[in-house]
Amino acid sequence: MRKIPINLLQPGMRVGQVLYNSLGQLLINKGTLLTEKLIARLRMAGIPSIYVENDFLSNVEIVDVITGEVREKAKRQVRELLHETSVSGCGCAIIRLADITRTVEQIIDQLFGNPGLMVNLVDIRAIDDYTFGHSVNVCVLSLLTGITMGYDRAELLALGIGALLHDIGKAKIPDQILTKPGKLTQEEFEIIREHPVFGYKMLLNMPGVSTDSAHIAHEHHERYQGQGYPRGIKKKEIHDFAVICGIADVFDALTSDRVYRKAYPIHEAYELLSGSGNFLFDYQIVEAFLQNIAAYPLGTTVRLSSGQIGVVAETKRGLSIYPRVRVFLDSNGSGIEPYDIELWENRDIVVAEVLDEKELKATIAREVESGFVE
């Protein structure tokens, strides 16, 4: 399967991944045949893109690093916690922490149960569900990095809880600022910049939350050369957990659709972070983070330096920019019997570019003509 923008969906395509609405309710099941009516329903729900099945990858299963059930449960718990915190303060939120702790433990178990699994799936969520889906993604990405760095179970739990709740301080920021679609004024931005301090104080006052977790909320916007906020600390003054969360925060923010912009392609976010070592973030932590990310996720349509066009079919850990590509168009744009090129074995061929929407639309049209779409 591969990710397709909502404006390029066509009747006859099949849904490749279960979709939920912003309340965590099932919207459309995997395998559903798309119709004009269903596409309109997705558009109304604010879904910017979905995964669809693809005959070229019929024998390739794209697996999320955690189950959809655990992901949706974590989203719901963060939503409930932030709501109760904004309404009643920290007191009523304490009872939620036991559930959140158990969920983080489940996420850790599932990540340990899938060693070597790369992050290939982008979490598809409605635009108005950004805050909660973002918190869960940051938690998962942070834990993967912590596992890569050899953290023990207690350290991972503190990291996971802090990452899941890294934005809890936003419960004290007015909604009209948080959800503003346009550019923030300087005054509004200064208000936003207060959320790390709010979050730090809130987590410190919650029994059962470690100081290490609270530091994540406080320092996830600090940067390696002191250009971050709220304190402008630098290098090893920043807690490693907060650095990990900060990297995950930036990556997920870049690769998510927002009200005011489309998501950046994964490979562009990957390149940005790979060049941020010892400038925005500690180099070694950036390297640990990127080991878990497929620069070209499975299902990405790419043009190779040899001119052929194909779909990414596999990425090996540590070889993110050298995937296996299933070629289906030759260098002249003619359809051919699909075959695989393993770029990790053929370093003279590289991914030249990821096809943009216009080129992808033309490719989909060829597939329709060839009978690859029902």
Coordinates of C-alpha atoms in Angstrom, one line a residue, residues 141-291:
L141 CA 9.5 7.9 18.4
S142 CA 11.2 8.8 21.7
L143 CA 10.9 5.3 23.1
L144 CA 12.4 3.8 19.9
T145 CA 15.3 6.2 20.3
G146 CA 15.7 5.3 24.0
I147 CA 15.8 1.6 23.1
T148 CA 18.4 2.3 20.4
M149 CA 20.5 4.1 23.1
G150 CA 20.3 1.1 25.5
Y151 CA 18.0 2.6 28.2
D152 CA 16.7 0.2 30.8
R153 CA 13.0 -0.4 31.5
A154 CA 12.7 2.3 34.3
E155 CA 14.4 4.9 32.1
L156 CA 12.2 4.1 29.2
L157 CA 9.0 4.4 31.3
A158 CA 10.1 7.9 32.5
L159 CA 11.0 8.8 28.9
G160 CA 7.7 7.5 27.6
I161 CA 5.5 9.3 30.2
G162 CA 7.3 12.6 29.8
A163 CA 7.2 12.4 26.0
L164 CA 3.5 11.5 26.0
L165 CA 2.8 14.5 28.2
H166 CA 5.4 16.9 26.9
D167 CA 2.8 19.4 25.8
I168 CA 0.6 19.2 28.9
G169 CA 1.4 22.8 29.6
K170 CA -0.7 23.8 26.6
A171 CA -3.8 23.0 28.7
K172 CA -3.2 26.5 30.1
I173 CA -2.9 28.2 26.8
P174 CA -6.1 29.8 25.3
D175 CA -7.7 27.6 22.5
Q176 CA -7.9 30.6 20.2
I177 CA -4.1 30.8 20.2
L178 CA -3.5 27.0 20.0
T179 CA -5.9 26.5 17.1
K180 CA -5.2 29.8 15.2
P181 CA -4.8 28.9 11.5
G182 CA -2.7 31.9 10.6
K183 CA 0.6 33.3 11.8
L184 CA 0.8 34.1 15.5
T185 CA 1.5 37.7 16.6
Q186 CA 4.6 38.3 18.7
E187 CA 2.4 38.6 21.8
E188 CA 0.6 35.3 21.1
F189 CA 4.0 33.6 20.4
E190 CA 5.3 34.7 23.8
I191 CA 2.2 33.2 25.4
I192 CA 2.8 29.9 23.6
R193 CA 6.5 29.9 24.8
E194 CA 5.2 29.7 28.4
H195 CA 3.8 26.1 28.0
P196 CA 7.1 24.3 28.9
V197 CA 7.2 26.1 32.3
F198 CA 3.5 25.4 32.9
G199 CA 4.0 21.7 31.9
Y200 CA 7.1 21.3 34.2
K201 CA 5.2 22.7 37.2
M202 CA 2.2 20.6 36.5
L203 CA 4.1 17.3 36.2
L204 CA 6.2 18.1 39.3
N205 CA 3.0 18.3 41.2
M206 CA 1.6 15.0 40.0
P207 CA 2.5 12.1 42.3
G208 CA 4.1 9.3 40.5
V209 CA 5.6 11.4 37.8
S210 CA 9.4 11.5 37.9
T211 CA 11.6 14.6 37.8
D212 CA 13.1 13.2 34.6
S213 CA 9.7 13.2 33.0
A214 CA 9.0 16.7 34.1
H215 CA 12.4 17.9 32.6
I216 CA 11.1 16.7 29.2
A217 CA 8.1 19.1 29.4
H218 CA 10.4 21.9 30.5
E219 CA 13.2 21.5 28.0
H220 CA 11.9 19.9 24.8
H221 CA 12.2 23.3 23.0
E222 CA 15.8 24.0 24.2
R223 CA 18.4 23.7 21.5
Y224 CA 22.1 22.6 21.3
Q225 CA 23.6 26.0 20.8
G226 CA 21.3 27.8 23.3
Q227 CA 18.9 29.1 20.7
G228 CA 15.8 27.5 22.3
Y229 CA 13.4 28.4 25.1
P230 CA 12.3 28.9 27.9
R231 CA 15.8 29.2 29.4
G232 CA 18.2 29.2 26.5
I233 CA 20.3 26.4 28.0
K234 CA 22.7 24.5 25.8
K235 CA 24.6 21.2 25.1
K236 CA 24.7 18.9 28.1
E237 CA 22.8 21.4 30.2
I238 CA 19.7 20.0 28.4
H239 CA 18.5 16.6 29.7
D240 CA 19.0 13.8 27.2
F241 CA 15.4 12.8 27.5
A242 CA 14.3 16.3 26.5
V243 CA 16.7 16.2 23.5
I244 CA 15.2 13.0 22.4
C245 CA 11.7 14.4 22.8
G246 CA 12.7 17.6 21.0
I247 CA 13.9 15.7 17.9
A248 CA 10.7 13.5 17.8
D249 CA 8.6 16.7 18.3
V250 CA 10.2 18.4 15.3
F251 CA 10.1 15.3 13.1
D252 CA 6.4 14.6 13.7
A253 CA 5.5 18.3 13.4
L254 CA 7.2 18.5 10.0
T255 CA 5.6 15.3 8.7
S256 CA 2.1 16.1 9.8
D257 CA -0.6 17.9 7.8
R258 CA -1.6 21.2 9.5
V259 CA -4.3 23.7 9.0
Y260 CA -1.9 26.2 7.5
R261 CA 0.4 23.8 5.5
K262 CA 0.8 20.3 4.0
A263 CA 3.1 17.8 5.6
Y264 CA 6.8 17.8 4.5
P265 CA 7.8 14.6 2.8
I266 CA 9.5 12.1 5.1
H267 CA 12.8 12.3 3.2
E268 CA 13.0 16.1 3.6
A269 CA 12.4 15.9 7.3
Y270 CA 15.0 13.1 7.5
E271 CA 17.5 15.3 5.6
L272 CA 16.8 18.3 7.8
L273 CA 17.4 16.3 11.0
S274 CA 20.5 14.6 9.7
G275 CA 22.0 18.0 9.2
S276 CA 21.0 19.3 12.6
G277 CA 23.6 17.4 14.7
N278 CA 25.5 19.6 17.1
F279 CA 23.5 22.6 15.9
L280 CA 19.9 22.0 16.9
F281 CA 20.5 18.7 18.8
D282 CA 23.2 16.5 20.1
Y283 CA 24.7 14.6 17.1
Q284 CA 24.8 11.2 18.7
I285 CA 21.2 11.4 19.7
V286 CA 20.1 12.5 16.2
E287 CA 22.0 9.5 14.8
A288 CA 20.2 7.1 17.3
F289 CA 16.8 8.7 16.3
L290 CA 17.4 8.3 12.5
Q291 CA 18.3 4.6 12.8

